[in-house]
Amino acid sequence: MITPVRVRFAPAPTGLLHIGNGRTALFNYLFARKERGTFILRIEDTDAERSTDASIEAILQDLRWLGIFWEEGPDGKGQNGPYRQSQRLSLYRDDAEKLLGKGKVYKCFCSPERLESLRKEHLSRGMMPKYDGRCRSLSEGEISKLEAGGLRPVLRFRVDKGMIVFEDLIHGRMNFDSDGIGDFIIVRSDGMAAYNFACVIDDHSMHISHVIRGDDHLSNTPRQILVYRALGWEPPVFAHHPLILGPDRSPLSKRHGATAVSQYREEGFLPDALLNYLVLLGWASPSGEEILSMEEIVEAFSLSGLSRNAPIHSRKKLEWINTQYIRKTDKDRLTQYLLPYLEKGGIAVNQLDGKYLTQICGLLKENLFILSQVEEYLGIFFDEKFFLEEEAKAVLVAPQNREALQTVLRVLEGLAEMEGDSGPSLLTQLEEKTGLKGKSLYGLLRAGITGKMKGPELVRILPLLGKERMIKRLKMALELSQLKKDESSKFES
RNA sequence: GGUCCCAUCGUCUAGUGGCCUAGGACACCGGCCUCUCACGUCGGGAACACGGGUUCGAACCCCGUUGGGACCA
């Protein structure tokens, strides 16, 4: 019989969800969907010092936002729980006892100081720092004596000679000589299970079939396989993917810029765009297509297709992908996405005409590559945010433009209210009346009406602004021009 | 220090012994479009880390060197 595919994503709740972890979650999720398996979320919060409930909440929220959903997890779903390591301590204790009984692990009383000097000594002699096994064969008597003295032992795994071989779905056959592995700790002196131990117990009891995780765990794997064997269990299949690096080839961290999924959300990246980007770091669709829907990705995805070298994060590529997604989004939906950013920019969106808002958003979508950029354009459409940029001012106060401005104003004042498609005819009319065309006219209008030198197409902006607002803004521009004129004439006299 | 992983344009990658004078995408540069930015479109520069083998033939296989990364504490 074929064992059902069960995979897990197991973050430590010590902070925000990193995009690297998001990518690991994604690979697991994709594999589960591809194989019609189960995706499980487990929280590795044995580090009580650094783990917080707030972080757990944030991680769950980020995963949901990304559209990565779990069938079993700490929020009550699933029959193989609990799904928080901090609630599984008794399980670890039971299996540790079992191993102790079988002589697979032993109590070690060596002090941190001794361990440290041992390590230094090894290092200085050009040897690998590895536990020397001093407590390996302590007698019952010695153990009770030490314990009576108040010493709390750690539990160490007895590593025997031999080769540990396993097949990694991404790297192929892996060989490790157990000689390179010292007797490692499975339970700390405070009774807390060590990572390599807890992880095995959890994966086994949750019936995990495939462990898909970062490369950083590759050399932990032989230790874990040893634990599986000692307990008489069959290890799962492993797949270790490389970690994302920063532009300097060091592990991606805060000094390289935004690393958290939530930061990208706040900046205005779309979840599907982030996911699409993340899967492209280390994987290419056989078709060569780069913008792919989740369905298409699931269809084409395979673990063996993952690259073995570590990818470097490229903000530019992410932005490009996000642009593609923004442009694909229909304007009603985009308006919904943009609402929070408008509010943040100080626009009372609930007092606005929904249709007007949708029109603005539809227009802006050609110009945005992240949602938060909408704030840059607020001044075009909302008077309370309107202001003249320096370059725009320069255009407006130029003496040769003064007359043209006045002409434009006259035309506008004689105009009936603007209709939706009256942009082109108005512009034609202005060309005739001012005798200007091309850049000289459009640039002037753009400066006076939007206060900026760049933005969406002018023809499409005009009807959205309406006659009154254009007149108001152009009058401001004229006043400025007048002021400048007075100044310079004063200067001359 | 030991063990392990990795090595194609600046970046993500395609490529699994002849289809490769190495393909695509982002970025960059230039043309076109155009009131601007962006989009779009057309074009350009740009890579098999190095050295040995194996082979009629190597980006692809083997060994070494160099470089990067991880783990071990």
PDB file of N, CA, C and O (backbone and C1' of nucleotides) in Angstrom, chain B residues 47-62:
ATOM      1  P     A B  47      29.837  37.023 -21.607  1.00  0.00           P
ATOM      2  O5'   A B  47      29.529  35.877 -20.545  1.00  0.00           O
ATOM      3  C5'   A B  47      30.126  35.948 -19.242  1.00  0.00           C
ATOM      4  C4'   A B  47      29.594  34.815 -18.416  1.00  0.00           C
ATOM      5  C3'   A B  47      29.968  33.416 -18.921  1.00  0.00           C
ATOM      6  O3'   A B  47      31.246  33.059 -18.434  1.00  0.00           O
ATOM      7  C1'   A B  47      27.663  33.500 -18.426  1.00  0.00           C
ATOM      8  P     C B  48      32.218  32.211 -19.324  1.00  0.00           P
ATOM      9  O5'   C B  48      31.496  30.788 -19.357  1.00  0.00           O
ATOM     10  C5'   C B  48      31.969  29.777 -18.483  1.00  0.00           C
ATOM     11  C4'   C B  48      30.769  29.201 -17.793  1.00  0.00           C
ATOM     12  C3'   C B  48      31.055  27.909 -17.039  1.00  0.00           C
ATOM     13  O3'   C B  48      30.538  28.113 -15.730  1.00  0.00           O
ATOM     14  C1'   C B  48      29.376  27.547 -18.698  1.00  0.00           C
ATOM     15  P     A B  49      31.336  27.395 -14.514  1.00  0.00           P
ATOM     16  O5'   A B  49      32.627  28.307 -14.353  1.00  0.00           O
ATOM     17  C5'   A B  49      32.522  29.724 -14.360  1.00  0.00           C
ATOM     18  C4'   A B  49      33.741  30.289 -13.693  1.00  0.00           C
ATOM     19  C3'   A B  49      35.020  29.529 -14.024  1.00  0.00           C
ATOM     20  O3'   A B  49      35.633  30.074 -15.178  1.00  0.00           O
ATOM     21  C1'   A B  49      34.791  29.731 -11.675  1.00  0.00           C
ATOM     22  P     C B  50      36.321  29.079 -16.225  1.00  0.00           P
ATOM     23  O5'   C B  50      37.675  28.720 -15.483  1.00  0.00           O
ATOM     24  C5'   C B  50      38.612  29.741 -15.159  1.00  0.00           C
ATOM     25  C4'   C B  50      39.724  29.146 -14.323  1.00  0.00           C
ATOM     26  C3'   C B  50      40.341  27.887 -14.906  1.00  0.00           C
ATOM     27  O3'   C B  50      41.345  28.206 -15.850  1.00  0.00           O
ATOM     28  C1'   C B  50      39.840  27.528 -12.638  1.00  0.00           C
ATOM     29  P     G B  51      41.607  27.223 -17.085  1.00  0.00           P
ATOM     30  O5'   G B  51      42.338  26.000 -16.377  1.00  0.00           O
ATOM     31  C5'   G B  51      43.585  26.222 -15.743  1.00  0.00           C
ATOM     32  C4'   G B  51      44.046  24.955 -15.076  1.00  0.00           C
ATOM     33  C3'   G B  51      43.894  23.693 -15.909  1.00  0.00           C
ATOM     34  O3'   G B  51      44.935  23.577 -16.855  1.00  0.00           O
ATOM     35  C1'   G B  51      43.129  23.264 -13.728  1.00  0.00           C
ATOM     36  P     G B  52      44.845  22.465 -17.997  1.00  0.00           P
ATOM     37  O5'   G B  52      45.382  21.205 -17.227  1.00  0.00           O
ATOM     38  C5'   G B  52      45.131  19.919 -17.742  1.00  0.00           C
ATOM     39  C4'   G B  52      45.155  18.920 -16.611  1.00  0.00           C
ATOM     40  C3'   G B  52      44.534  17.594 -16.993  1.00  0.00           C
ATOM     41  O3'   G B  52      45.478  16.785 -17.671  1.00  0.00           O
ATOM     42  C1'   G B  52      43.552  18.314 -15.005  1.00  0.00           C
ATOM     43  P     G B  53      45.221  16.478 -19.203  1.00  0.00           P
ATOM     44  O5'   G B  53      43.746  15.874 -19.152  1.00  0.00           O
ATOM     45  C5'   G B  53      43.532  14.551 -19.567  1.00  0.00           C
ATOM     46  C4'   G B  53      43.280  13.651 -18.377  1.00  0.00           C
ATOM     47  C3'   G B  53      42.283  12.564 -18.695  1.00  0.00           C
ATOM     48  O3'   G B  53      42.975  11.384 -19.072  1.00  0.00           O
ATOM     49  C1'   G B  53      41.467  13.851 -16.871  1.00  0.00           C
ATOM     50  P     U B  54      42.792  10.903 -20.564  1.00  0.00           P
ATOM     51  O5'   U B  54      41.327  10.276 -20.475  1.00  0.00           O
ATOM     52  C5'   U B  54      41.046   9.293 -19.499  1.00  0.00           C
ATOM     53  C4'   U B  54      39.573   8.989 -19.495  1.00  0.00           C
ATOM     54  C3'   U B  54      38.935   8.903 -20.871  1.00  0.00           C
ATOM     55  O3'   U B  54      39.151   7.632 -21.449  1.00  0.00           O
ATOM     56  C1'   U B  54      37.590  10.253 -19.473  1.00  0.00           C
ATOM     57  P     U B  55      39.744   7.531 -22.924  1.00  0.00           P
ATOM     58  O5'   U B  55      38.527   8.075 -23.791  1.00  0.00           O
ATOM     59  C5'   U B  55      37.278   7.388 -23.780  1.00  0.00           C
ATOM     60  C4'   U B  55      36.252   8.212 -24.507  1.00  0.00           C
ATOM     61  C3'   U B  55      36.689   8.729 -25.868  1.00  0.00           C
ATOM     62  O3'   U B  55      36.544   7.728 -26.864  1.00  0.00           O
ATOM     63  C1'   U B  55      35.669  10.478 -24.648  1.00  0.00           C
ATOM     64  P     C B  56      37.684   7.597 -27.990  1.00  0.00           P
ATOM     65  O5'   C B  56      37.450   8.907 -28.870  1.00  0.00           O
ATOM     66  C5'   C B  56      38.437   9.295 -29.833  1.00  0.00           C
ATOM     67  C4'   C B  56      37.862  10.379 -30.714  1.00  0.00           C
ATOM     68  C3'   C B  56      37.216  11.538 -29.977  1.00  0.00           C
ATOM     69  O3'   C B  56      38.177  12.499 -29.607  1.00  0.00           O
ATOM     70  C1'   C B  56      35.761  10.800 -31.678  1.00  0.00           C
ATOM     71  P     G B  57      38.134  13.128 -28.181  1.00  0.00           P
ATOM     72  O5'   G B  57      36.761  13.927 -28.213  1.00  0.00           O
ATOM     73  C5'   G B  57      36.729  15.194 -28.889  1.00  0.00           C
ATOM     74  C4'   G B  57      35.317  15.700 -28.953  1.00  0.00           C
ATOM     75  C3'   G B  57      34.653  16.007 -27.612  1.00  0.00           C
ATOM     76  O3'   G B  57      35.027  17.313 -27.175  1.00  0.00           O
ATOM     77  C1'   G B  57      33.170  14.753 -28.950  1.00  0.00           C
ATOM     78  P     A B  58      35.450  17.531 -25.651  1.00  0.00           P
ATOM     79  O5'   A B  58      34.281  18.377 -25.024  1.00  0.00           O
ATOM     80  C5'   A B  58      33.027  18.712 -25.573  1.00  0.00           C
ATOM     81  C4'   A B  58      32.198  19.047 -24.357  1.00  0.00           C
ATOM     82  C3'   A B  58      33.062  19.715 -23.284  1.00  0.00           C
ATOM     83  O3'   A B  58      33.090  21.132 -23.372  1.00  0.00           O
ATOM     84  C1'   A B  58      31.843  17.813 -22.386  1.00  0.00           C
ATOM     85  P     A B  59      31.725  22.059 -23.381  1.00  0.00           P
ATOM     86  O5'   A B  59      31.254  22.175 -21.857  1.00  0.00           O
ATOM     87  C5'   A B  59      31.484  23.325 -21.096  1.00  0.00           C
ATOM     88  C4'   A B  59      30.634  23.317 -19.848  1.00  0.00           C
ATOM     89  C3'   A B  59      30.221  21.932 -19.362  1.00  0.00           C
ATOM     90  O3'   A B  59      31.149  21.463 -18.411  1.00  0.00           O
ATOM     91  C1'   A B  59      28.296  23.293 -19.618  1.00  0.00           C
ATOM     92  P     C B  60      31.222  19.987 -17.932  1.00  0.00           P
ATOM     93  O5'   C B  60      29.857  19.891 -17.143  1.00  0.00           O
ATOM     94  C5'   C B  60      29.391  18.710 -16.550  1.00  0.00           C
ATOM     95  C4'   C B  60      27.955  18.452 -16.955  1.00  0.00           C
ATOM     96  C3'   C B  60      27.663  16.969 -17.094  1.00  0.00           C
ATOM     97  O3'   C B  60      26.769  16.602 -16.053  1.00  0.00           O
ATOM     98  C1'   C B  60      26.775  18.251 -18.910  1.00  0.00           C
ATOM     99  P     C B  61      27.450  16.110 -14.683  1.00  0.00           P
ATOM    100  O5'   C B  61      28.321  14.845 -15.100  1.00  0.00           O
ATOM    101  C5'   C B  61      27.768  13.541 -15.054  1.00  0.00           C
ATOM    102  C4'   C B  61      28.878  12.533 -15.116  1.00  0.00           C
ATOM    103  C3'   C B  61      30.053  12.832 -14.185  1.00  0.00           C
ATOM    104  O3'   C B  61      29.790  12.340 -12.877  1.00  0.00           O
ATOM    105  C1'   C B  61      30.883  12.353 -16.339  1.00  0.00           C
ATOM    106  P     C B  62      30.487  13.006 -11.625  1.00  0.00           P
ATOM    107  O5'   C B  62      31.986  12.473 -11.735  1.00  0.00           O
ATOM    108  C5'   C B  62      32.279  11.099 -11.504  1.00  0.00           C
ATOM    109  C4'   C B  62      33.780  10.904 -11.538  1.00  0.00           C
ATOM    110  C3'   C B  62      34.553  11.866 -10.651  1.00  0.00           C
ATOM    111  O3'   C B  62      34.626  11.391  -9.322  1.00  0.00           O
ATOM    112  C1'   C B  62      35.528  11.841 -12.799  1.00  0.00           C
TER     113        C B  62
END
